[in-house]
Each structure stands twice: as C-alpha cells, then as structure tokens.
PDB file of C-alpha atoms in Angstrom:
ATOM      1  CA  MET L   1      56.201  86.787  78.191  1.00 62.00           C
ATOM      2  CA  LYS L   2      57.612  83.777  79.826  1.00 65.00           C
ATOM      3  CA  LEU L   3      54.817  81.635  78.547  1.00 69.00           C
ATOM      4  CA  PHE L   4      55.548  82.971  74.911  1.00 69.00           C
ATOM      5  CA  ALA L   5      59.337  81.978  75.102  1.00 66.00           C
ATOM      6  CA  ASP L   6      58.593  78.596  76.579  1.00 67.00           C
ATOM      7  CA  TRP L   7      55.794  77.537  74.657  1.00 75.00           C
ATOM      8  CA  LEU L   8      56.125  79.159  71.291  1.00 78.00           C
ATOM      9  CA  LEU L   9      59.565  80.160  70.526  1.00 75.00           C
ATOM     10  CA  LEU L  10      61.388  76.819  70.845  1.00 77.00           C
ATOM     11  CA  PRO L  11      58.630  74.654  69.272  1.00 84.00           C
ATOM     12  CA  VAL L  12      58.445  76.959  66.384  1.00 82.00           C
ATOM     13  CA  ALA L  13      62.240  77.096  66.050  1.00 80.00           C
ATOM     14  CA  LEU L  14      62.490  73.334  66.024  1.00 85.00           C
ATOM     15  CA  LEU L  15      59.604  73.223  63.515  1.00 89.00           C
ATOM     16  CA  THR L  16      61.588  75.495  61.240  1.00 84.00           C
ATOM     17  CA  LEU L  17      64.537  73.540  61.578  1.00 85.00           C
ATOM     18  CA  LEU L  18      62.695  70.058  60.866  1.00 89.00           C
ATOM     19  CA  SER L  19      60.615  71.566  57.999  1.00 88.00           C
ATOM     20  CA  GLY L  20      63.463  72.950  56.221  1.00 84.00           C
ATOM     21  CA  ALA L  21      65.414  69.633  56.577  1.00 85.00           C
ATOM     22  CA  LEU L  22      62.507  67.641  55.258  1.00 88.00           C
ATOM     23  CA  LEU L  23      61.701  69.979  52.382  1.00 85.00           C
ATOM     24  CA  SER L  24      65.372  70.198  51.201  1.00 81.00           C
ATOM     25  CA  LEU L  25      65.731  66.532  51.275  1.00 83.00           C
ATOM     26  CA  GLY L  26      62.369  66.154  49.262  1.00 83.00           C
ATOM     27  CA  THR L  27      63.043  68.681  46.579  1.00 82.00           C
ATOM     28  CA  PRO L  28      65.611  68.942  43.633  1.00 79.00           C
ATOM     29  CA  TRP L  29      67.652  71.596  45.538  1.00 79.00           C
ATOM     30  CA  GLY L  30      68.773  69.021  48.175  1.00 80.00           C
ATOM     31  CA  LEU L  31      70.326  69.605  51.555  1.00 82.00           C
ATOM     32  CA  ALA L  32      74.011  69.441  50.214  1.00 83.00           C
ATOM     33  CA  ARG L  33      73.641  70.376  46.508  1.00 86.00           C
ATOM     34  CA  HIS L  34      73.693  74.129  46.876  1.00 87.00           C
ATOM     35  CA  ARG L  35      75.798  76.193  48.963  1.00 89.00           C
ATOM     36  CA  TRP L  36      72.664  78.643  49.690  1.00 88.00           C
ATOM     37  CA  VAL L  37      70.743  75.605  51.051  1.00 87.00           C
ATOM     38  CA  GLY L  38      73.581  74.611  53.285  1.00 87.00           C
ATOM     39  CA  THR L  39      73.929  78.291  54.636  1.00 90.00           C
ATOM     40  CA  LYS L  40      70.114  78.472  55.441  1.00 89.00           C
ATOM     41  CA  PHE L  41      70.495  75.108  57.222  1.00 88.00           C
ATOM     42  CA  TRP L  42      73.363  76.088  59.421  1.00 91.00           C
ATOM     43  CA  LEU L  43      72.116  79.512  60.005  1.00 91.00           C
ATOM     44  CA  THR L  44      68.859  78.049  61.099  1.00 88.00           C
ATOM     45  CA  LEU L  45      70.475  75.626  63.331  1.00 90.00           C
ATOM     46  CA  ALA L  46      72.415  78.353  64.850  1.00 90.00           C
ATOM     47  CA  THR L  47      69.114  80.411  65.578  1.00 86.00           C
ATOM     48  CA  VAL L  48      67.451  77.446  66.908  1.00 85.00           C
ATOM     49  CA  THR L  49      70.541  76.867  69.444  1.00 87.00           C
ATOM     50  CA  ALA L  50      70.752  80.643  70.474  1.00 84.00           C
ATOM     51  CA  THR L  51      66.829  80.582  71.008  1.00 79.00           C
ATOM     52  CA  ALA L  52      67.233  77.483  73.217  1.00 79.00           C
ATOM     53  CA  LEU L  53      70.426  78.605  75.016  1.00 82.00           C
ATOM     54  CA  ALA L  54      70.209  82.469  75.141  1.00 77.00           C
ATOM     55  CA  LEU L  55      67.079  83.849  74.372  1.00 76.00           C
ATOM     56  CA  ARG L  56      64.646  81.887  76.561  1.00 75.00           C
ATOM     57  CA  PRO L  57      67.042  82.272  79.703  1.00 77.00           C
ATOM     58  CA  ALA L  58      67.186  85.846  78.897  1.00 76.00           C
ATOM     59  CA  VAL L  59      63.351  86.369  78.677  1.00 75.00           C
ATOM     60  CA  ASP L  60      62.965  84.258  81.997  1.00 76.00           C
ATOM     61  CA  SER L  61      65.611  86.455  83.854  1.00 78.00           C
ATOM     62  CA  ALA L  62      63.732  89.509  82.520  1.00 78.00           C
ATOM     63  CA  VAL L  63      60.465  88.433  83.742  1.00 76.00           C
ATOM     64  CA  ASP L  64      61.830  87.477  87.162  1.00 80.00           C
ATOM     65  CA  SER L  65      63.514  90.893  87.557  1.00 81.00           C
ATOM     66  CA  ALA L  66      60.530  92.673  86.360  1.00 79.00           C
ATOM     67  CA  VAL L  67      58.221  90.836  88.619  1.00 81.00           C
ATOM     68  CA  ALA L  68      60.548  91.496  91.590  1.00 85.00           C
ATOM     69  CA  ALA L  69      60.889  95.200  90.622  1.00 82.00           C
ATOM     70  CA  VAL L  70      57.074  95.741  90.423  1.00 82.00           C
ATOM     71  CA  ALA L  71      56.769  93.912  93.645  1.00 85.00           C
ATOM     72  CA  ALA L  72      59.180  96.134  95.239  1.00 85.00           C
ATOM     73  CA  GLY L  73      57.546  99.388  93.898  1.00 83.00           C
ATOM     74  CA  GLY L  74      60.484 100.269  91.790  1.00 78.00           C
ATOM     75  CA  PRO L  75      60.851 101.141  88.045  1.00 78.00           C
ATOM     76  CA  LEU L  76      61.029  98.358  85.557  1.00 74.00           C
ATOM     77  CA  PRO L  77      64.511  97.265  84.559  1.00 72.00           C
ATOM     78  CA  ASP L  78      66.127  97.908  81.179  1.00 72.00           C
ATOM     79  CA  SER L  79      64.922  95.481  78.490  1.00 69.00           C
ATOM     80  CA  GLY L  80      67.723  95.996  75.922  1.00 71.00           C
ATOM     81  CA  ILE L  81      69.059  92.347  76.615  1.00 67.00           C
ATOM     82  CA  VAL L  82      65.665  90.972  75.784  1.00 70.00           C
ATOM     83  CA  LEU L  83      65.292  93.142  72.747  1.00 76.00           C
ATOM     84  CA  MET L  84      68.664  91.937  71.128  1.00 77.00           C
ATOM     85  CA  GLY L  85      67.469  88.183  70.623  1.00 74.00           C
ATOM     86  CA  PRO L  86      64.371  89.019  68.369  1.00 76.00           C
ATOM     87  CA  VAL L  87      66.435  91.697  66.441  1.00 81.00           C
ATOM     88  CA  VAL L  88      69.124  89.216  65.767  1.00 81.00           C
ATOM     89  CA  SER L  89      66.637  86.452  64.730  1.00 80.00           C
ATOM     90  CA  LEU L  90      64.798  88.639  62.594  1.00 83.00           C
ATOM     91  CA  SER L  91      67.791  89.837  60.739  1.00 89.00           C
ATOM     92  CA  ALA L  92      68.867  86.158  60.331  1.00 88.00           C
ATOM     93  CA  TYR L  93      65.341  85.118  59.005  1.00 86.00           C
ATOM     94  CA  VAL L  94      65.368  88.295  56.676  1.00 91.00           C
ATOM     95  CA  PHE L  95      68.755  87.192  55.454  1.00 93.00           C
ATOM     96  CA  MET L  96      67.500  83.614  54.708  1.00 89.00           C
ATOM     97  CA  THR L  97      64.480  84.742  53.006  1.00 89.00           C
ATOM     98  CA  VAL L  98      66.650  86.937  50.658  1.00 93.00           C
ATOM     99  CA  VAL L  99      68.938  83.906  50.156  1.00 91.00           C
ATOM    100  CA  SER L 100      65.954  81.664  49.195  1.00 86.00           C
ATOM    101  CA  VAL L 101      64.956  84.304  46.690  1.00 90.00           C
ATOM    102  CA  VAL L 102      68.255  85.145  45.232  1.00 90.00           C
ATOM    103  CA  LYS L 103      69.836  81.596  45.296  1.00 86.00           C
ATOM    104  CA  PRO L 104      73.524  82.747  45.150  1.00 88.00           C
ATOM    105  CA  TRP L 105      76.804  80.870  45.351  1.00 87.00           C
ATOM    106  CA  GLY L 106      76.116  78.013  42.999  1.00 85.00           C
ATOM    107  CA  PRO L 107      76.230  74.418  43.643  1.00 87.00           C
ATOM    108  CA  THR L 108      78.553  72.477  46.018  1.00 87.00           C
ATOM    109  CA  ARG L 109      81.230  69.929  44.719  1.00 88.00           C
ATOM    110  CA  ARG L 110      78.711  67.314  45.406  1.00 86.00           C
ATOM    111  CA  GLY L 111      75.883  69.162  43.442  1.00 86.00           C
ATOM    112  CA  ARG L 112      78.296  69.578  40.614  1.00 87.00           C
ATOM    113  CA  ARG L 113      79.222  65.961  40.694  1.00 88.00           C
ATOM    114  CA  LEU L 114      75.562  64.858  40.731  1.00 85.00           C
ATOM    115  CA  ARG L 115      74.715  67.473  37.924  1.00 83.00           C
ATOM    116  CA  ASP L 116      77.629  66.301  35.768  1.00 87.00           C
ATOM    117  CA  ARG L 117      76.533  62.643  36.363  1.00 86.00           C
ATOM    118  CA  ALA L 118      72.936  63.525  35.274  1.00 82.00           C
ATOM    119  CA  HIS L 119      74.152  65.261  32.052  1.00 81.00           C
ATOM    120  CA  GLY L 120      76.511  62.312  31.416  1.00 77.00           C
ATOM    121  CA  ASP L 121      73.549  59.923  31.363  1.00 58.00           C
ATOM    122  CA  ARG L 122      72.059  61.915  28.446  1.00 55.00           C
ATOM    123  CA  ALA L 123      75.383  61.562  26.384  1.00 50.00           C
ATOM    124  CA  GLY L 124      74.461  58.207  25.115  1.00 48.00           C
ATOM    125  CA  LYS L 125      71.016  59.316  23.940  1.00 54.00           C
ATOM    126  CA  PRO L 126      70.838  60.587  20.466  1.00 53.00           C
ATOM    127  CA  GLU L 127      70.268  64.389  20.192  1.00 54.00           C
ATOM    128  CA  ALA L 128      67.339  65.778  18.426  1.00 56.00           C
ATOM    129  CA  PRO L 129      68.251  66.810  14.811  1.00 58.00           C
ATOM    130  CA  VAL L 130      69.011  70.421  14.295  1.00 57.00           C
ATOM    131  CA  VAL L 131      66.883  72.092  11.557  1.00 61.00           C
ATOM    132  CA  ARG L 132      68.519  75.003   9.875  1.00 61.00           C
ATOM    133  CA  ALA L 133      67.141  77.332   7.570  1.00 59.00           C
ATOM    134  CA  ALA L 134      68.500  77.706   4.127  1.00 61.00           C
ATOM    135  CA  VAL L 135      70.211  81.152   3.771  1.00 61.00           C
ATOM    136  CA  PRO L 136      71.603  82.178   0.466  1.00 65.00           C
ATOM    137  CA  SER L 137      75.200  82.975   0.158  1.00 62.00           C
ATOM    138  CA  PRO L 138      76.399  86.489  -0.772  1.00 67.00           C
ATOM    139  CA  ASP L 139      77.562  85.239  -4.204  1.00 70.00           C
ATOM    140  CA  GLY L 140      73.823  83.724  -5.066  1.00 61.00           C
ATOM    141  CA  ARG L 141      74.641  80.082  -4.839  1.00 60.00           C
TER     142      ARG L 141
END
C-alpha cells in the first residue's frame, strides 16, 4: 500500500494536473474563458495537494501501525482514516467529470470579452443575403 501511495498516487495526480492545464490551453475552451474549466483546474489542484499532504502521510502511518500491530500479534487498527482520502478524491473526480459533460456557469469576464471581440471582427464583413419566400398577402396582392 505504501508503494501504491508513493509511486502511483502522486505521479498520477501530477500528471492529471499537467495534462488538464495543457489540454485547456490547447483547446478553444481555454483555461480562463469558462467558469467550469477554472473550477475543474482549482479542484484538481486541491486534490493533488490533498494527495501529497494528507493522503500519502495517512497511508504511510496506517502501514506503519498495521505492521507494528501484526508484529505484536494484535488486531489490525481501524482503517477509516485511510478510507476517507479515496472517498473524497473519488467524489471530486466524479463531480469534475459531471462538470465536464454539463459545462455549467457560462464564460468568465475574460471569456465574454474574447467572444465579443471575435464577433466584433465579423461586424465589418458583409452578411450573406437573406432569401425570403414570396408569401401572398391575405388580400391577394
């Protein structure tokens, strides 16, 4: 379990943060254009920090206490503390997945400004002509 916490959890968490930042910068969604992207970024940063500062030390202490308990011939200690980290992380990642699908909250101020500027560039270009079908009036003209 300690090997899992040291060699898998933190590198995967950092890879998640790095890939999310790179993908958001390389797509039209951007990192600061939509509130849902910012929410996901900050929540990912929080889970990476929690993994590094809380989950790994909790796993290390649980492994040490389990080894000491088994060596002394006693029962295994309660694993509730170790279980809370993955539950919180799973909840955060499920929430982020739902946010990625639903895309709530709209653009940020910067995103609205960039969108308006992009639409403003089209204002000088002529619009396509509107074709209207001839509909007779009620009096037959």
